[in-house]
Amino acid sequence: MDKWQHTISKTVSFAGVGLHSGKTVKLYIKPAGANTGIRFVRTDLGRNAMIPATLYRVTDTRLATTLAKDDVSVSTTEHLLAALAGMGIDNAVIELDNDEVPIMDGSAAPFVHVLKKVGRKRQKAARFLLKITRRIEIRNGDSMIVIEPYDGFKVSGEIDFEHQLVRKQKFSVEVDAPTFMKEIASARTFGFLHEVEYLRQNGKALGGSLENAIVIDRSEILNAEGLRFSNEFVRHKLLDLIGDLALLGCPVLGHITAIKSGHAQHLQLMKEIADHPECWQFIKWSDNGEESAFEKVVMTTKAAGNKILPFLVPPQVLPVSNSSPLPV
C-alpha cells in the first residue's frame, strides 16, 4: 500500500446520464492539494456548493449512496468513489453540473480507464491509514457484514437470490490497483426487469438501459453481450462496498466480509467503526515503518466528543490541540 498521498495528474472529464434521474450530467475530476480528501462540487449551484465525501454526509442509502450538505446533494457516488480508491487517488475535486454522478456503463471501468491513462501525481504528504485491530460484526436478519484485522485490504462477498440466473455467488479478493482493475472495476450494476418497470413508475431508474446495467428477465439476461464474469453480480456488490468504504476518508487495513449486504449495511459498519475507537488504530507510514498516532489522536477525539470525525477532514487537524475539529 502506498506510503504517500496522490492526486490525479491533470483534469479529466466525463459525460453521461444519471441512472435514476435520467438527467444529462457533465463531470470533471480535478487535482487537489495534499490532505484535502475527495470533495464534490455542484457547479450548477455555485462553487461554494461543496460536499466532502465522508460518511457523516450520507443522507440516503436506498438504491444508491447519496451525500448532502445543507440543501446540496449528489447521488450514486459509489462507483466513482470506488474508482478513485481502487486507483489510489487520495485527493481530488469532483465537479458536476447536476445532482447525480453519471452511471457510464454501470461499472467503474470507464472512470478507471481514464484515471489509469492520465496517471497520478505523488504528493509531499504521508498517507494515513485506518488499521483494524479488533473484529466488528453487524447482523440484520440474514445479512451480515464483518471487518477484522488483516495485513492489507481484502473484501469478500456473498449473495443469494432465488432467481435461477443468479442464485448463490461468492467472491473474495485482496484489493490493490491491478486486482481492482482486473477483478472488480468492470462489474456492472444489475436489476430484474419487473423491478425496473416498478422503479420507473415511481420516478427511479429513468436513465437505466441495457447500455448501463445488466437486466435480468425471468429466464434470460437481456444484454446481448451477456456477462463479463460468471459471478459479475457479487463482484459488483464488492465494487459498491469499496466505493462506500471510501467515505471513511482514508484507506483501510482490514478484511471485510459482506453477506447479503447493501449500502445501508455499509453505512452501518462505518458508523460502528467510528463509534468503537478501541477497534482500530489510525496510522501513517514513515521511513521506519508504521508510526502510530492512535493514543494521542483518540484522546483528542474523545475530548471533542466526535469519535472518528477528525479523520474525515483534512489530516492537518491531527496535531493535538484544544481547538475543535473542522466541520465536515
Tab-separated table of C-alpha atoms in Angstrom:
chain	number	residue	atom	x	y	z
A	1	MET	CA	0.000	0.000	0.000
A	2	ASP	CA	1.329	3.444	-0.946
A	3	LYS	CA	3.118	5.446	1.733
A	4	TRP	CA	2.404	8.783	0.064
A	5	GLN	CA	-0.763	10.631	-0.829
A	6	HIS	CA	-1.610	11.037	-4.514
A	7	THR	CA	-3.861	13.178	-6.644
A	8	ILE	CA	-4.795	12.898	-10.308
A	9	SER	CA	-2.106	14.295	-12.624
A	10	LYS	CA	-4.468	16.532	-14.612
A	11	THR	CA	-8.148	17.355	-15.055
A	12	VAL	CA	-10.308	14.779	-16.829
A	13	SER	CA	-13.949	14.937	-17.889
A	14	PHE	CA	-16.893	12.582	-18.334
A	15	ALA	CA	-20.426	12.955	-19.652
A	16	GLY	CA	-23.433	10.706	-19.290
A	17	VAL	CA	-26.818	10.292	-17.674
A	18	GLY	CA	-27.868	9.712	-14.104
A	19	LEU	CA	-29.149	6.177	-13.559
A	20	HIS	CA	-32.146	7.250	-11.511
A	21	SER	CA	-32.721	10.855	-12.578
A	22	GLY	CA	-32.205	10.282	-16.291
A	23	LYS	CA	-30.621	13.741	-16.415
A	24	THR	CA	-27.586	14.538	-18.545
A	25	VAL	CA	-24.552	15.424	-16.456
A	26	LYS	CA	-21.012	16.535	-17.163
A	27	LEU	CA	-18.378	15.740	-14.570
A	28	TYR	CA	-14.771	16.832	-14.074
A	29	ILE	CA	-12.190	15.267	-11.777
A	30	LYS	CA	-9.529	17.818	-10.877
A	31	PRO	CA	-6.243	17.627	-8.970
A	32	ALA	CA	-6.392	18.713	-5.329
A	33	GLY	CA	-3.823	19.547	-2.689
A	34	ALA	CA	-2.471	17.097	-0.145
A	35	ASN	CA	-4.623	16.495	2.929
A	36	THR	CA	-7.817	17.748	1.269
A	37	GLY	CA	-9.535	14.437	0.523
A	38	ILE	CA	-12.308	13.880	-2.018
A	39	ARG	CA	-14.845	16.675	-2.435
A	40	PHE	CA	-17.885	17.042	-4.680
A	41	VAL	CA	-18.797	20.476	-6.031
A	42	ARG	CA	-22.165	21.176	-7.690
A	43	THR	CA	-21.161	23.789	-10.273
A	44	ASP	CA	-24.785	24.301	-11.306
A	45	LEU	CA	-25.389	25.712	-7.825
A	46	GLY	CA	-22.191	27.735	-7.492
A	47	ARG	CA	-18.667	26.816	-6.482
A	48	ASN	CA	-19.477	27.094	-2.798
A	49	ALA	CA	-21.848	24.125	-3.127
A	50	MET	CA	-19.252	21.663	-1.822
A	51	ILE	CA	-19.831	18.279	-0.156
A	52	PRO	CA	-16.945	16.389	1.484
A	53	ALA	CA	-17.028	12.668	0.717
A	54	THR	CA	-17.441	11.419	4.296
A	55	LEU	CA	-19.816	9.013	5.991
A	56	TYR	CA	-21.343	11.859	8.004
A	57	ARG	CA	-22.676	13.331	4.745
A	58	VAL	CA	-24.680	10.229	3.774
A	59	THR	CA	-28.388	11.050	3.707
A	60	ASP	CA	-29.857	8.162	1.703
A	61	THR	CA	-28.826	4.567	1.003
A	62	ARG	CA	-31.879	3.405	-0.942
A	63	LEU	CA	-30.790	2.090	-4.362
A	64	ALA	CA	-27.550	4.136	-4.211
A	65	THR	CA	-25.491	6.283	-1.851
A	66	THR	CA	-26.439	9.951	-1.615
A	67	LEU	CA	-24.334	12.645	0.048
A	68	ALA	CA	-25.642	16.043	1.085
A	69	LYS	CA	-24.668	19.211	2.876
A	70	ASP	CA	-27.341	21.760	3.686
A	71	ASP	CA	-29.630	21.695	0.632
A	72	VAL	CA	-26.963	20.443	-1.802
A	73	SER	CA	-26.865	16.740	-2.694
A	74	VAL	CA	-25.086	14.303	-5.000
A	75	SER	CA	-26.346	10.756	-5.535
A	76	THR	CA	-24.964	7.490	-6.909
A	77	THR	CA	-21.453	8.287	-5.715
A	78	GLU	CA	-20.256	4.734	-5.084
A	79	HIS	CA	-18.822	3.725	-8.476
A	80	LEU	CA	-16.737	6.873	-8.869
A	81	LEU	CA	-15.511	6.729	-5.278
A	82	ALA	CA	-14.574	3.079	-5.801
A	83	ALA	CA	-12.582	4.022	-8.902
A	84	LEU	CA	-10.659	6.711	-7.029
A	85	ALA	CA	-9.999	4.451	-4.046
A	86	GLY	CA	-9.075	1.477	-6.204
A	87	MET	CA	-6.602	3.554	-8.202
A	88	GLY	CA	-5.025	5.105	-5.118
A	89	ILE	CA	-6.289	8.680	-5.515
A	90	ASP	CA	-6.455	10.335	-2.092
A	91	ASN	CA	-7.214	13.937	-3.035
A	92	ALA	CA	-9.458	15.235	-5.824
A	93	VAL	CA	-12.196	17.742	-6.564
A	94	ILE	CA	-15.179	16.324	-8.444
A	95	GLU	CA	-17.201	18.997	-10.216
A	96	LEU	CA	-20.573	18.113	-11.725
A	97	ASP	CA	-23.428	20.146	-13.133
A	98	ASN	CA	-26.312	18.045	-11.850
A	99	ASP	CA	-27.340	16.052	-8.796
A	100	GLU	CA	-26.248	12.546	-9.817
A	101	VAL	CA	-22.918	11.060	-10.891
A	102	PRO	CA	-23.251	9.674	-14.445
A	103	ILE	CA	-23.755	5.923	-14.469
A	104	MET	CA	-21.478	5.422	-17.506
A	105	ASP	CA	-21.655	1.683	-18.385
A	106	GLY	CA	-22.901	0.670	-14.927
A	107	SER	CA	-19.440	-0.095	-13.591
A	108	ALA	CA	-16.310	1.793	-12.552
A	109	ALA	CA	-14.377	0.769	-15.677
A	110	PRO	CA	-14.857	3.999	-17.686
A	111	PHE	CA	-13.552	6.047	-14.757
A	112	VAL	CA	-10.665	3.648	-14.151
A	113	HIS	CA	-9.642	3.633	-17.820
A	114	VAL	CA	-9.208	7.405	-17.847
A	115	LEU	CA	-7.577	7.564	-14.412
A	116	LYS	CA	-5.023	4.977	-15.483
A	117	LYS	CA	-4.344	6.818	-18.730
A	118	VAL	CA	-3.592	10.198	-17.123
A	119	GLY	CA	-1.835	8.767	-14.082
A	120	ARG	CA	-1.288	10.032	-10.561
A	121	LYS	CA	0.880	12.719	-9.004
A	122	ARG	CA	2.694	11.880	-5.775
A	123	GLN	CA	2.323	14.493	-3.078
A	124	LYS	CA	4.635	15.555	-0.266
A	125	ALA	CA	2.429	14.199	2.485
A	126	ALA	CA	2.302	10.827	4.218
A	127	ARG	CA	-0.764	8.687	3.768
A	128	PHE	CA	-2.968	7.989	6.772
A	129	LEU	CA	-4.430	4.505	7.198
A	130	LEU	CA	-7.191	3.071	9.348
A	131	LYS	CA	-5.847	-0.207	10.750
A	132	ILE	CA	-8.448	-2.570	12.180
A	133	THR	CA	-7.235	-4.241	15.388
A	134	ARG	CA	-10.433	-5.944	16.617
A	135	ARG	CA	-13.341	-7.635	14.856
A	136	ILE	CA	-16.582	-5.706	14.346
A	137	GLU	CA	-19.673	-7.655	13.265
A	138	ILE	CA	-23.156	-6.467	12.335
A	139	ARG	CA	-26.132	-8.749	11.671
A	140	ASN	CA	-29.538	-7.775	10.321
A	141	GLY	CA	-31.742	-10.782	9.701
A	142	ASP	CA	-29.915	-12.948	7.176
A	143	SER	CA	-27.451	-10.204	6.209
A	144	MET	CA	-24.085	-9.827	7.880
A	145	ILE	CA	-21.072	-7.577	7.473
A	146	VAL	CA	-17.806	-8.062	9.339
A	147	ILE	CA	-14.470	-6.272	9.426
A	148	GLU	CA	-11.487	-7.865	11.097
A	149	PRO	CA	-7.713	-7.403	11.311
A	150	TYR	CA	-5.780	-8.155	8.138
A	151	ASP	CA	-2.371	-7.151	6.803
A	152	GLY	CA	-3.722	-5.451	3.693
A	153	PHE	CA	-7.172	-4.665	2.298
A	154	LYS	CA	-9.340	-7.647	1.420
A	155	VAL	CA	-13.024	-7.869	0.545
A	156	SER	CA	-15.208	-10.975	0.443
A	157	GLY	CA	-18.825	-11.047	-0.643
A	158	GLU	CA	-21.727	-13.455	-0.845
A	159	ILE	CA	-25.170	-13.023	-2.371
A	160	ASP	CA	-28.102	-15.430	-2.599
A	161	PHE	CA	-31.060	-14.745	-4.898
A	162	GLU	CA	-33.950	-17.045	-5.739
A	163	HIS	CA	-33.602	-16.207	-9.429
A	164	GLN	CA	-32.155	-19.142	-11.360
A	165	LEU	CA	-29.637	-16.961	-13.217
A	166	VAL	CA	-28.124	-15.537	-10.041
A	167	ARG	CA	-28.526	-17.952	-7.121
A	168	LYS	CA	-25.662	-18.028	-4.610
A	169	GLN	CA	-22.395	-16.376	-5.592
A	170	LYS	CA	-19.190	-15.798	-3.619
A	171	PHE	CA	-16.038	-13.871	-4.393
A	172	SER	CA	-13.006	-12.784	-2.387
A	173	VAL	CA	-10.029	-10.667	-3.406
A	174	GLU	CA	-7.176	-8.731	-1.856
A	175	VAL	CA	-7.503	-5.268	-3.317
A	176	ASP	CA	-4.713	-3.257	-4.896
A	177	ALA	CA	-4.792	-1.241	-8.114
A	178	PRO	CA	-4.017	-4.142	-10.507
A	179	THR	CA	-6.525	-6.544	-8.937
A	180	PHE	CA	-9.152	-3.816	-8.666
A	181	MET	CA	-8.831	-3.081	-12.383
A	182	LYS	CA	-8.859	-6.756	-13.359
A	183	GLU	CA	-11.360	-8.278	-10.955
A	184	ILE	CA	-13.755	-5.595	-9.714
A	185	ALA	CA	-13.884	-2.370	-11.728
A	186	SER	CA	-15.782	-3.666	-14.770
A	187	ALA	CA	-18.554	-5.468	-12.858
A	188	ARG	CA	-21.857	-3.755	-13.717
A	189	THR	CA	-24.907	-2.880	-11.694
A	190	PHE	CA	-27.861	-5.183	-12.265
A	191	GLY	CA	-31.603	-5.350	-11.860
A	192	PHE	CA	-34.595	-7.540	-12.572
A	193	LEU	CA	-36.928	-6.444	-15.361
A	194	HIS	CA	-40.054	-6.399	-13.197
A	195	GLU	CA	-38.241	-4.231	-10.622
A	196	VAL	CA	-37.030	-1.803	-13.296
A	197	GLU	CA	-40.587	-1.308	-14.500
A	198	TYR	CA	-41.766	-0.645	-10.939
A	199	LEU	CA	-38.919	1.800	-10.279
A	200	ARG	CA	-39.700	3.787	-13.417
A	201	GLN	CA	-43.329	4.051	-12.412
A	202	ASN	CA	-42.055	5.624	-9.196
A	203	GLY	CA	-39.620	8.071	-10.782
A	204	LYS	CA	-36.461	5.962	-10.442
A	205	ALA	CA	-34.164	4.179	-12.920
A	206	LEU	CA	-35.186	6.777	-15.513
A	207	GLY	CA	-31.716	6.676	-17.076
A	208	GLY	CA	-31.334	2.906	-16.937
A	209	SER	CA	-30.821	0.912	-20.123
A	210	LEU	CA	-29.063	-2.155	-21.447
A	211	GLU	CA	-26.095	0.151	-22.077
A	212	ASN	CA	-25.545	0.809	-18.376
A	213	ALA	CA	-26.966	-2.139	-16.435
A	214	ILE	CA	-27.427	-5.876	-16.574
A	215	VAL	CA	-31.156	-6.530	-16.902
A	216	ILE	CA	-32.455	-9.960	-15.926
A	217	ASP	CA	-35.789	-11.300	-17.171
A	218	ARG	CA	-37.493	-14.444	-15.885
A	219	SER	CA	-35.324	-16.817	-17.887
A	220	GLU	CA	-32.579	-14.793	-19.567
A	221	ILE	CA	-30.172	-11.900	-19.367
A	222	LEU	CA	-31.395	-9.301	-21.828
A	223	ASN	CA	-27.983	-7.769	-22.596
A	224	ALA	CA	-26.830	-9.115	-25.958
A	225	GLU	CA	-23.196	-9.343	-24.826
A	226	GLY	CA	-24.070	-11.365	-21.730
A	227	LEU	CA	-21.960	-11.230	-18.574
A	228	ARG	CA	-18.392	-10.033	-18.146
A	229	PHE	CA	-17.799	-12.583	-15.361
A	230	SER	CA	-19.778	-15.675	-14.433
A	231	ASN	CA	-20.183	-14.120	-10.963
A	232	GLU	CA	-20.461	-10.496	-12.084
A	233	PHE	CA	-23.327	-9.839	-9.675
A	234	VAL	CA	-21.365	-10.464	-6.476
A	235	ARG	CA	-18.334	-8.670	-7.902
A	236	HIS	CA	-20.482	-5.604	-8.413
A	237	LYS	CA	-21.608	-5.799	-4.797
A	238	LEU	CA	-17.938	-5.621	-3.808
A	239	LEU	CA	-17.462	-2.621	-6.095
A	240	ASP	CA	-20.255	-0.848	-4.219
A	241	LEU	CA	-18.676	-1.854	-0.908
A	242	ILE	CA	-15.287	-0.407	-1.855
A	243	GLY	CA	-16.919	2.829	-3.008
A	244	ASP	CA	-18.947	3.225	0.157
A	245	LEU	CA	-15.997	2.399	2.440
A	246	ALA	CA	-14.059	5.233	0.799
A	247	LEU	CA	-16.307	7.507	2.875
A	248	LEU	CA	-14.162	6.629	5.894
A	249	GLY	CA	-11.765	9.173	4.414
A	250	CYS	CA	-8.637	7.039	4.171
A	251	PRO	CA	-7.515	3.543	3.131
A	252	VAL	CA	-8.385	0.641	5.417
A	253	LEU	CA	-6.137	-2.176	6.584
A	254	GLY	CA	-8.598	-4.971	7.256
A	255	HIS	CA	-10.713	-7.785	5.799
A	256	ILE	CA	-14.381	-7.067	5.154
A	257	THR	CA	-16.850	-9.901	4.631
A	258	ALA	CA	-20.277	-8.841	3.361
A	259	ILE	CA	-23.112	-11.370	3.133
A	260	LYS	CA	-26.377	-10.214	1.547
A	261	SER	CA	-25.469	-6.622	2.366
A	262	GLY	CA	-26.032	-3.302	0.640
A	263	HIS	CA	-25.472	0.422	1.035
A	264	ALA	CA	-27.370	0.630	4.328
A	265	GLN	CA	-25.235	-2.093	5.906
A	266	HIS	CA	-22.061	-0.470	4.596
A	267	LEU	CA	-23.030	2.779	6.301
A	268	GLN	CA	-23.902	0.933	9.493
A	269	LEU	CA	-20.466	-0.705	9.509
A	270	MET	CA	-18.708	2.628	9.057
A	271	LYS	CA	-20.678	4.117	11.919
A	272	GLU	CA	-19.775	1.146	14.122
A	273	ILE	CA	-16.115	1.668	13.282
A	274	ALA	CA	-16.448	5.343	14.152
A	275	ASP	CA	-18.173	4.535	17.439
A	276	HIS	CA	-15.563	1.993	18.580
A	277	PRO	CA	-12.076	3.555	18.516
A	278	GLU	CA	-10.824	0.659	20.636
A	279	CYS	CA	-11.142	-1.499	17.494
A	280	TRP	CA	-8.716	0.380	15.272
A	281	GLN	CA	-5.567	2.438	15.056
A	282	PHE	CA	-5.021	5.464	12.900
A	283	ILE	CA	-1.513	5.227	11.488
A	284	LYS	CA	0.740	6.793	8.908
A	285	TRP	CA	3.737	5.331	7.132
A	286	SER	CA	7.207	6.634	7.882
A	287	ASP	CA	10.693	5.683	6.729
A	288	ASN	CA	10.945	3.453	9.783
A	289	GLY	CA	7.663	1.653	9.109
A	290	GLU	CA	4.422	2.275	10.951
A	291	GLU	CA	4.117	5.283	13.187
A	292	SER	CA	1.046	5.087	15.388
A	293	ALA	CA	-0.922	8.240	16.081
A	294	PHE	CA	-3.588	6.221	17.864
A	295	GLU	CA	-3.428	7.176	21.526
A	296	LYS	CA	-2.950	10.919	21.314
A	297	VAL	CA	-5.371	11.311	18.412
A	298	VAL	CA	-8.118	9.252	20.032
A	299	MET	CA	-7.707	11.155	23.301
A	300	THR	CA	-8.202	14.390	21.408
A	301	THR	CA	-11.138	12.878	19.549
A	302	LYS	CA	-12.833	11.669	22.717
A	303	ALA	CA	-12.303	15.030	24.368
A	304	ALA	CA	-14.022	16.656	21.416
A	305	GLY	CA	-16.810	14.088	21.548
A	306	ASN	CA	-16.611	13.418	17.831
A	307	LYS	CA	-15.019	9.948	17.702
A	308	ILE	CA	-13.619	9.418	14.207
A	309	LEU	CA	-14.649	12.847	12.942
A	310	PRO	CA	-11.134	14.365	12.763
A	311	PHE	CA	-10.092	11.619	10.358
A	312	LEU	CA	-12.817	12.542	7.900
A	313	VAL	CA	-11.486	16.031	7.317
A	314	PRO	CA	-8.075	17.077	6.023
A	315	PRO	CA	-5.432	15.404	8.216
A	316	GLN	CA	-3.835	18.742	9.115
A	317	VAL	CA	-6.186	18.708	12.136
A	318	LEU	CA	-4.326	15.721	13.559
A	319	PRO	CA	-1.816	17.531	15.806
A	320	VAL	CA	-3.107	17.631	19.361
A	321	SER	CA	-4.687	20.953	20.230
A	322	ASN	CA	-7.557	22.353	22.217
A	323	SER	CA	-9.358	23.552	19.124
A	324	SER	CA	-12.487	21.830	17.841
A	325	PRO	CA	-12.268	19.635	14.732
A	326	LEU	CA	-13.069	21.262	11.426
A	327	PRO	CA	-16.674	20.971	10.242
A	328	VAL	CA	-17.487	18.328	7.674
